[in-house]
């Protein structure tokens, strides 16, 4: 998201710091989103199975592996507006690509971080998967189905999505607008419990077989409750419980506007999350998170 003014280094020194001359035959890396002064990552399209690097002048800010599809998410600390970032990748054979330069934009306010730590994408997946195993057993005991489809939305703007909580806005979808560090809280993952029409209890993939417009309507019984649990990176489970007729995939969430300020779409009255009173869920999340701290 935002950028700092770079230190200009001589070509020889820069080459020695990052290793080797660029191969002009390779394509330049492409950034997916803008980078703001409260960005916590840079998404980059590069060559598949390459390693993507981000530098500020001659200083490395981070690196990450690109997968089979050539996409990489490089975690960074927030940078000042105007900072120039240098982005390049190296192939599996160590061949360096031409550089792409981007300038950090925005003037957003950084929030005090309430998170236990900044979890990687892999850690968030692992924590969510462990929680889902517990939630599946809970669902079977309580005759509920469990889906990880706790949040989704249709066509929307370019702003980050969030949930309203007693502890402030919790970021649930990060488009770097305004970005990770503009939120004190962030979702690790989440689940939704519902009374299934097919009477199959525990973990279910049915949430992914219904459209955003249909929501829980086709999978949950009429006039029954749907309960969302959102896992905060502060170790707190947040909850929203509504009748099926009043619960959609986007219920409980809002979106910042295209400039990363205010809200284009708010959760609405009665749709802010509460701290869940499910003490077993609270204890389970904390015990799982300890493994990754």
mmCIF file of C-alpha atoms in Angstrom:
data_model
loop_
_atom_site.group_PDB
_atom_site.id
_atom_site.type_symbol
_atom_site.label_atom_id
_atom_site.label_comp_id
_atom_site.label_asym_id
_atom_site.label_seq_id
_atom_site.Cartn_x
_atom_site.Cartn_y
_atom_site.Cartn_z
ATOM 1 C CA UNK A 1 0.000 0.000 0.000
ATOM 2 C CA UNK A 2 1.976 3.208 1.045
ATOM 3 C CA UNK A 3 5.652 3.808 0.160
ATOM 4 C CA UNK A 4 8.881 5.447 1.470
ATOM 5 C CA UNK A 5 11.521 7.436 -0.409
ATOM 6 C CA UNK A 6 14.221 5.019 -1.545
ATOM 7 C CA UNK A 7 17.956 5.293 -1.072
ATOM 8 C CA UNK A 8 19.598 5.504 -4.490
ATOM 9 C CA UNK A 9 22.499 3.084 -4.762
ATOM 10 C CA UNK A 10 25.064 2.645 -7.480
ATOM 11 C CA UNK A 11 24.447 -0.160 -9.958
ATOM 12 C CA UNK A 12 27.479 -2.144 -8.806
ATOM 13 C CA UNK A 13 26.463 -2.032 -5.154
ATOM 14 C CA UNK A 14 22.843 -2.887 -5.902
ATOM 15 C CA UNK A 15 23.936 -5.828 -8.031
ATOM 16 C CA UNK A 16 26.101 -7.168 -5.231
ATOM 17 C CA UNK A 17 23.248 -6.876 -2.753
ATOM 18 C CA UNK A 18 20.615 -8.660 -4.806
ATOM 19 C CA UNK A 19 22.842 -10.918 -6.837
ATOM 20 C CA UNK A 20 23.320 -10.833 -10.582
ATOM 21 C CA UNK A 21 22.163 -8.934 -13.644
ATOM 22 C CA UNK A 22 18.574 -9.099 -14.859
ATOM 23 C CA UNK A 23 17.635 -11.290 -17.799
ATOM 24 C CA UNK A 24 15.689 -9.100 -20.232
ATOM 25 C CA UNK A 25 14.026 -12.180 -21.744
ATOM 26 C CA UNK A 26 12.011 -12.657 -18.555
ATOM 27 C CA UNK A 27 8.810 -10.694 -18.003
ATOM 28 C CA UNK A 28 8.651 -8.067 -15.291
ATOM 29 C CA UNK A 29 6.668 -8.993 -12.171
ATOM 30 C CA UNK A 30 3.221 -7.413 -11.908
ATOM 31 C CA UNK A 31 1.605 -6.203 -8.680
ATOM 32 C CA UNK A 32 -2.029 -7.208 -8.225
ATOM 33 C CA UNK A 33 -3.134 -4.417 -5.860
ATOM 34 C CA UNK A 34 -1.887 -0.945 -5.073
ATOM 35 C CA UNK A 35 0.413 -0.747 -2.051
ATOM 36 C CA UNK A 36 -0.653 1.704 0.660
ATOM 37 C CA UNK A 37 1.153 3.012 3.727
ATOM 38 C CA UNK A 38 -0.828 0.540 5.845
ATOM 39 C CA UNK A 39 -0.320 -2.465 3.572
ATOM 40 C CA UNK A 40 0.848 -5.668 5.200
ATOM 41 C CA UNK A 41 1.637 -7.499 1.992
ATOM 42 C CA UNK A 42 2.302 -7.158 -1.716
ATOM 43 C CA UNK A 43 0.619 -9.577 -4.127
ATOM 44 C CA UNK A 44 2.785 -10.269 -7.166
ATOM 45 C CA UNK A 45 2.345 -12.210 -10.405
ATOM 46 C CA UNK A 46 5.686 -13.655 -11.504
ATOM 47 C CA UNK A 47 7.103 -16.806 -13.098
ATOM 48 C CA UNK A 48 5.812 -20.057 -11.629
ATOM 49 C CA UNK A 49 7.959 -21.610 -8.898
ATOM 50 C CA UNK A 50 10.148 -18.495 -8.713
ATOM 51 C CA UNK A 51 11.097 -16.502 -5.599
ATOM 52 C CA UNK A 52 9.786 -12.936 -5.438
ATOM 53 C CA UNK A 53 11.829 -10.231 -3.681
ATOM 54 C CA UNK A 54 10.861 -6.747 -2.522
ATOM 55 C CA UNK A 55 13.511 -4.111 -1.820
ATOM 56 C CA UNK A 56 13.558 -0.517 -0.644
ATOM 57 C CA UNK A 57 16.766 0.785 -2.149
ATOM 58 C CA UNK A 58 19.332 -1.833 -1.149
ATOM 59 C CA UNK A 59 17.355 -3.134 1.834
ATOM 60 C CA UNK A 60 15.297 -6.315 1.573
ATOM 61 C CA UNK A 61 11.733 -5.980 2.864
ATOM 62 C CA UNK A 62 10.731 -9.571 2.237
ATOM 63 C CA UNK A 63 10.520 -12.489 -0.144
ATOM 64 C CA UNK A 64 8.115 -15.324 -0.920
ATOM 65 C CA UNK A 65 7.824 -18.346 -3.157
ATOM 66 C CA UNK A 66 5.512 -18.197 -6.157
ATOM 67 C CA UNK A 67 3.549 -21.391 -6.695
ATOM 68 C CA UNK A 68 2.626 -23.300 -9.823
ATOM 69 C CA UNK A 69 0.448 -20.408 -10.962
ATOM 70 C CA UNK A 70 3.193 -17.824 -10.474
ATOM 71 C CA UNK A 71 1.492 -15.830 -7.729
ATOM 72 C CA UNK A 72 3.195 -14.832 -4.490
ATOM 73 C CA UNK A 73 2.162 -12.880 -1.417
ATOM 74 C CA UNK A 74 5.116 -11.106 0.170
ATOM 75 C CA UNK A 75 4.574 -9.893 3.735
ATOM 76 C CA UNK A 76 6.006 -6.445 4.482
ATOM 77 C CA UNK A 77 6.012 -3.908 7.280
ATOM 78 C CA UNK A 78 4.112 -0.661 6.574
ATOM 79 C CA UNK A 79 6.079 1.860 4.517
ATOM 80 C CA UNK A 80 5.720 5.637 4.287
ATOM 81 C CA UNK A 81 3.820 7.302 1.474
ATOM 82 C CA UNK A 82 6.162 8.006 -1.431
ATOM 83 C CA UNK A 83 8.502 5.086 -0.774
ATOM 84 C CA UNK A 84 9.618 3.380 -3.974
ATOM 85 C CA UNK A 85 9.622 -0.404 -3.825
ATOM 86 C CA UNK A 86 11.722 -2.512 -6.187
ATOM 87 C CA UNK A 87 10.193 -5.856 -7.087
ATOM 88 C CA UNK A 88 11.834 -8.705 -8.990
ATOM 89 C CA UNK A 89 11.979 -12.478 -8.964
ATOM 90 C CA UNK A 90 14.516 -15.212 -9.478
ATOM 91 C CA UNK A 91 13.665 -18.393 -11.334
ATOM 92 C CA UNK A 92 14.340 -21.834 -9.903
ATOM 93 C CA UNK A 93 17.658 -21.692 -11.792
ATOM 94 C CA UNK A 94 18.573 -18.396 -10.136
ATOM 95 C CA UNK A 95 17.972 -16.186 -13.181
ATOM 96 C CA UNK A 96 16.891 -12.679 -12.161
ATOM 97 C CA UNK A 97 13.980 -10.897 -13.833
ATOM 98 C CA UNK A 98 13.793 -7.204 -14.774
ATOM 99 C CA UNK A 99 12.516 -5.030 -11.933
ATOM 100 C CA UNK A 100 9.143 -3.408 -11.439
ATOM 101 C CA UNK A 101 9.046 -0.233 -9.357
ATOM 102 C CA UNK A 102 5.962 0.925 -7.493
ATOM 103 C CA UNK A 103 5.362 3.877 -5.210
ATOM 104 C CA UNK A 104 3.577 3.547 -1.881
ATOM 105 C CA UNK A 105 0.345 5.541 -1.843
ATOM 106 C CA UNK A 106 -2.198 6.684 0.715
ATOM 107 C CA UNK A 107 -2.118 8.445 4.018
ATOM 108 C CA UNK A 108 -4.083 6.071 6.221
ATOM 109 C CA UNK A 109 -3.872 5.924 9.994
ATOM 110 C CA UNK A 110 -2.199 2.849 11.426
ATOM 111 C CA UNK A 111 -4.168 1.136 14.188
ATOM 112 C CA UNK A 112 -2.785 -0.386 17.362
ATOM 113 C CA UNK A 113 -2.415 -4.078 16.669
ATOM 114 C CA UNK A 114 -4.489 -6.299 18.969
ATOM 115 C CA UNK A 115 -3.426 -9.441 17.144
ATOM 116 C CA UNK A 116 -1.390 -12.072 18.974
ATOM 117 C CA UNK A 117 0.953 -11.956 15.956
ATOM 118 C CA UNK A 118 0.802 -11.485 12.213
ATOM 119 C CA UNK A 119 -0.116 -14.968 11.023
ATOM 120 C CA UNK A 120 0.966 -16.237 7.639
ATOM 121 C CA UNK A 121 -1.607 -17.504 5.168
ATOM 122 C CA UNK A 122 -0.465 -21.081 5.841
ATOM 123 C CA UNK A 123 -0.870 -20.575 9.596
ATOM 124 C CA UNK A 124 -4.350 -19.128 9.142
ATOM 125 C CA UNK A 125 -5.381 -22.139 7.065
ATOM 126 C CA UNK A 126 -3.942 -24.534 9.652
ATOM 127 C CA UNK A 127 -5.654 -22.802 12.587
ATOM 128 C CA UNK A 128 -8.971 -22.740 10.729
ATOM 129 C CA UNK A 129 -8.692 -26.413 9.770
ATOM 130 C CA UNK A 130 -8.047 -27.406 13.389
ATOM 131 C CA UNK A 131 -10.994 -25.318 14.551
ATOM 132 C CA UNK A 132 -13.233 -26.850 11.874
ATOM 133 C CA UNK A 133 -12.427 -30.344 13.185
ATOM 134 C CA UNK A 134 -13.635 -29.286 16.609
ATOM 135 C CA UNK A 135 -16.671 -27.475 15.144
ATOM 136 C CA UNK A 136 -17.611 -30.571 13.133
ATOM 137 C CA UNK A 137 -17.816 -32.670 16.310
ATOM 138 C CA UNK A 138 -19.829 -29.923 17.990
ATOM 139 C CA UNK A 139 -22.165 -29.878 14.988
ATOM 140 C CA UNK A 140 -22.765 -33.621 15.145
ATOM 141 C CA UNK A 141 -23.547 -33.422 18.849
ATOM 142 C CA UNK A 142 -25.961 -30.526 18.339
ATOM 143 C CA UNK A 143 -27.470 -31.800 15.070
ATOM 144 C CA UNK A 144 -25.973 -28.963 13.029
ATOM 145 C CA UNK A 145 -24.038 -28.797 9.792
ATOM 146 C CA UNK A 146 -20.847 -26.742 9.669
ATOM 147 C CA UNK A 147 -19.487 -24.830 6.689
ATOM 148 C CA UNK A 148 -16.441 -22.601 6.311
ATOM 149 C CA UNK A 149 -18.579 -20.421 4.015
ATOM 150 C CA UNK A 150 -19.133 -17.808 6.711
ATOM 151 C CA UNK A 151 -18.452 -14.876 4.387
ATOM 152 C CA UNK A 152 -18.818 -14.049 0.713
ATOM 153 C CA UNK A 153 -20.217 -11.272 -1.434
ATOM 154 C CA UNK A 154 -21.205 -10.525 -4.984
ATOM 155 C CA UNK A 155 -20.011 -7.673 -7.180
ATOM 156 C CA UNK A 156 -18.574 -4.957 -4.970
ATOM 157 C CA UNK A 157 -16.121 -2.089 -4.818
ATOM 158 C CA UNK A 158 -12.381 -2.084 -4.205
ATOM 159 C CA UNK A 159 -12.327 -1.492 -0.454
ATOM 160 C CA UNK A 160 -11.417 -3.929 2.308
ATOM 161 C CA UNK A 161 -14.248 -5.851 3.990
ATOM 162 C CA UNK A 162 -14.697 -5.912 7.756
ATOM 163 C CA UNK A 163 -16.885 -7.038 10.643
ATOM 164 C CA UNK A 164 -17.984 -4.706 13.409
ATOM 165 C CA UNK A 165 -16.948 -6.001 16.856
ATOM 166 C CA UNK A 166 -16.819 -4.608 20.411
ATOM 167 C CA UNK A 167 -13.060 -4.256 19.848
ATOM 168 C CA UNK A 168 -13.278 -2.332 16.584
ATOM 169 C CA UNK A 169 -13.377 -3.214 12.903
ATOM 170 C CA UNK A 170 -12.052 -6.685 12.140
ATOM 171 C CA UNK A 171 -10.638 -7.061 8.624
ATOM 172 C CA UNK A 172 -12.030 -10.098 6.786
ATOM 173 C CA UNK A 173 -10.892 -9.409 3.211
ATOM 174 C CA UNK A 174 -7.712 -7.506 2.400
ATOM 175 C CA UNK A 175 -7.458 -5.601 -0.886
ATOM 176 C CA UNK A 176 -4.742 -3.277 0.484
ATOM 177 C CA UNK A 177 -7.419 -0.604 0.590
ATOM 178 C CA UNK A 178 -6.662 0.630 3.223
ATOM 179 C CA UNK A 179 -4.798 -2.550 4.191
ATOM 180 C CA UNK A 180 -3.702 -4.773 7.058
ATOM 181 C CA UNK A 181 -2.245 -2.154 9.414
ATOM 182 C CA UNK A 182 -5.311 0.094 9.165
ATOM 183 C CA UNK A 183 -7.119 -2.565 11.237
ATOM 184 C CA UNK A 184 -6.265 -3.652 14.762
ATOM 185 C CA UNK A 185 -7.967 -7.007 14.227
ATOM 186 C CA UNK A 186 -8.036 -9.503 11.386
ATOM 187 C CA UNK A 187 -9.993 -12.683 10.686
ATOM 188 C CA UNK A 188 -8.032 -15.920 10.720
ATOM 189 C CA UNK A 189 -11.045 -17.770 9.356
ATOM 190 C CA UNK A 190 -14.522 -18.757 10.430
ATOM 191 C CA UNK A 191 -17.422 -21.184 10.284
ATOM 192 C CA UNK A 192 -21.203 -21.114 10.169
ATOM 193 C CA UNK A 193 -23.505 -23.579 11.948
ATOM 194 C CA UNK A 194 -26.952 -24.303 10.529
ATOM 195 C CA UNK A 195 -29.778 -26.874 10.595
ATOM 196 C CA UNK A 196 -29.304 -28.755 7.304
ATOM 197 C CA UNK A 197 -32.206 -29.685 5.059
ATOM 198 C CA UNK A 198 -30.544 -33.026 4.289
ATOM 199 C CA UNK A 199 -30.102 -33.868 7.999
ATOM 200 C CA UNK A 200 -26.396 -34.566 7.482
ATOM 201 C CA UNK A 201 -24.539 -33.186 10.468
ATOM 202 C CA UNK A 202 -20.952 -32.092 10.953
ATOM 203 C CA UNK A 203 -18.673 -30.611 8.307
ATOM 204 C CA UNK A 204 -20.394 -29.926 4.974
ATOM 205 C CA UNK A 205 -19.263 -28.574 1.611
ATOM 206 C CA UNK A 206 -22.818 -27.593 0.671
ATOM 207 C CA UNK A 207 -22.091 -23.935 1.356
ATOM 208 C CA UNK A 208 -19.849 -23.949 -1.714
ATOM 209 C CA UNK A 209 -22.551 -25.480 -3.898
ATOM 210 C CA UNK A 210 -24.951 -22.576 -3.544
ATOM 211 C CA UNK A 211 -24.738 -19.114 -5.066
ATOM 212 C CA UNK A 212 -24.072 -15.901 -3.175
ATOM 213 C CA UNK A 213 -27.625 -14.756 -3.921
ATOM 214 C CA UNK A 214 -29.082 -17.992 -2.516
ATOM 215 C CA UNK A 215 -26.910 -17.909 0.582
ATOM 216 C CA UNK A 216 -28.046 -20.351 3.256
ATOM 217 C CA UNK A 217 -31.589 -20.477 1.854
ATOM 218 C CA UNK A 218 -31.082 -23.717 -0.092
ATOM 219 C CA UNK A 219 -29.140 -25.597 2.577
ATOM 220 C CA UNK A 220 -30.692 -24.565 5.914
ATOM 221 C CA UNK A 221 -34.180 -25.419 7.111
ATOM 222 C CA UNK A 222 -36.723 -22.567 7.164
ATOM 223 C CA UNK A 223 -37.108 -20.544 10.361
ATOM 224 C CA UNK A 224 -33.995 -22.050 11.936
ATOM 225 C CA UNK A 225 -30.952 -20.144 13.108
ATOM 226 C CA UNK A 226 -27.632 -19.732 11.349
ATOM 227 C CA UNK A 227 -24.721 -18.894 13.650
ATOM 228 C CA UNK A 228 -21.454 -17.471 12.361
ATOM 229 C CA UNK A 229 -18.214 -17.800 14.326
ATOM 230 C CA UNK A 230 -15.413 -15.495 13.147
ATOM 231 C CA UNK A 231 -11.940 -16.289 14.475
ATOM 232 C CA UNK A 232 -10.061 -13.118 15.416
ATOM 233 C CA UNK A 233 -6.275 -13.011 15.420
ATOM 234 C CA UNK A 234 -6.497 -11.653 18.976
ATOM 235 C CA UNK A 235 -7.671 -15.107 20.070
ATOM 236 C CA UNK A 236 -11.350 -14.152 20.366
ATOM 237 C CA UNK A 237 -14.301 -15.884 18.691
ATOM 238 C CA UNK A 238 -16.895 -13.370 17.482
ATOM 239 C CA UNK A 239 -20.467 -14.433 16.789
ATOM 240 C CA UNK A 240 -23.529 -13.429 14.787
ATOM 241 C CA UNK A 241 -26.774 -15.411 15.108
ATOM 242 C CA UNK A 242 -29.832 -14.795 12.920
ATOM 243 C CA UNK A 243 -32.779 -16.694 11.467
ATOM 244 C CA UNK A 244 -32.027 -18.219 8.075
ATOM 245 C CA UNK A 245 -34.391 -15.724 6.462
ATOM 246 C CA UNK A 246 -32.229 -12.851 7.760
ATOM 247 C CA UNK A 247 -28.782 -14.348 7.244
ATOM 248 C CA UNK A 248 -26.743 -14.149 4.044
ATOM 249 C CA UNK A 249 -23.072 -14.810 3.300
ATOM 250 C CA UNK A 250 -22.377 -11.068 3.553
ATOM 251 C CA UNK A 251 -24.509 -10.552 6.681
ATOM 252 C CA UNK A 252 -22.455 -9.111 9.512
ATOM 253 C CA UNK A 253 -19.888 -7.488 7.232
ATOM 254 C CA UNK A 254 -19.247 -4.128 5.634
ATOM 255 C CA UNK A 255 -16.948 -2.687 2.989
ATOM 256 C CA UNK A 256 -14.700 0.378 2.949
ATOM 257 C CA UNK A 257 -15.149 2.703 -0.021
ATOM 258 C CA UNK A 258 -12.962 2.666 -3.135
ATOM 259 C CA UNK A 259 -10.565 5.164 -1.564
ATOM 260 C CA UNK A 260 -10.118 3.044 1.557
ATOM 261 C CA UNK A 261 -12.085 5.365 3.820
ATOM 262 C CA UNK A 262 -15.435 5.206 5.589
ATOM 263 C CA UNK A 263 -17.856 2.540 4.518
ATOM 264 C CA UNK A 264 -19.566 1.960 1.209
ATOM 265 C CA UNK A 265 -21.521 -0.822 2.871
ATOM 266 C CA UNK A 266 -22.000 -1.295 6.629
ATOM 267 C CA UNK A 267 -23.041 -4.405 8.584
ATOM 268 C CA UNK A 268 -26.298 -2.641 9.483
ATOM 269 C CA UNK A 269 -28.241 -2.280 12.725
ATOM 270 C CA UNK A 270 -28.276 -5.501 14.715
ATOM 271 C CA UNK A 271 -25.582 -7.114 12.564
ATOM 272 C CA UNK A 272 -22.423 -6.278 14.479
ATOM 273 C CA UNK A 273 -20.582 -9.251 15.943
ATOM 274 C CA UNK A 274 -20.563 -9.974 19.666
ATOM 275 C CA UNK A 275 -17.944 -11.833 21.673
ATOM 276 C CA UNK A 276 -19.274 -15.388 21.611
ATOM 277 C CA UNK A 277 -20.492 -16.772 24.934
ATOM 278 C CA UNK A 278 -19.450 -20.236 23.768
ATOM 279 C CA UNK A 279 -16.608 -20.733 26.248
ATOM 280 C CA UNK A 280 -15.623 -24.061 24.705
ATOM 281 C CA UNK A 281 -15.107 -22.326 21.353
ATOM 282 C CA UNK A 282 -13.100 -19.533 22.979
ATOM 283 C CA UNK A 283 -10.864 -22.022 24.783
ATOM 284 C CA UNK A 284 -10.409 -24.135 21.660
ATOM 285 C CA UNK A 285 -9.294 -21.220 19.493
ATOM 286 C CA UNK A 286 -6.777 -20.075 22.101
ATOM 287 C CA UNK A 287 -5.330 -23.575 22.491
ATOM 288 C CA UNK A 288 -4.967 -23.970 18.714
ATOM 289 C CA UNK A 289 -3.345 -20.562 18.287
ATOM 290 C CA UNK A 290 -0.704 -21.343 20.932
ATOM 291 C CA UNK A 291 0.824 -23.865 18.528
ATOM 292 C CA UNK A 292 1.576 -21.080 16.039
ATOM 293 C CA UNK A 293 2.786 -18.310 18.377
#
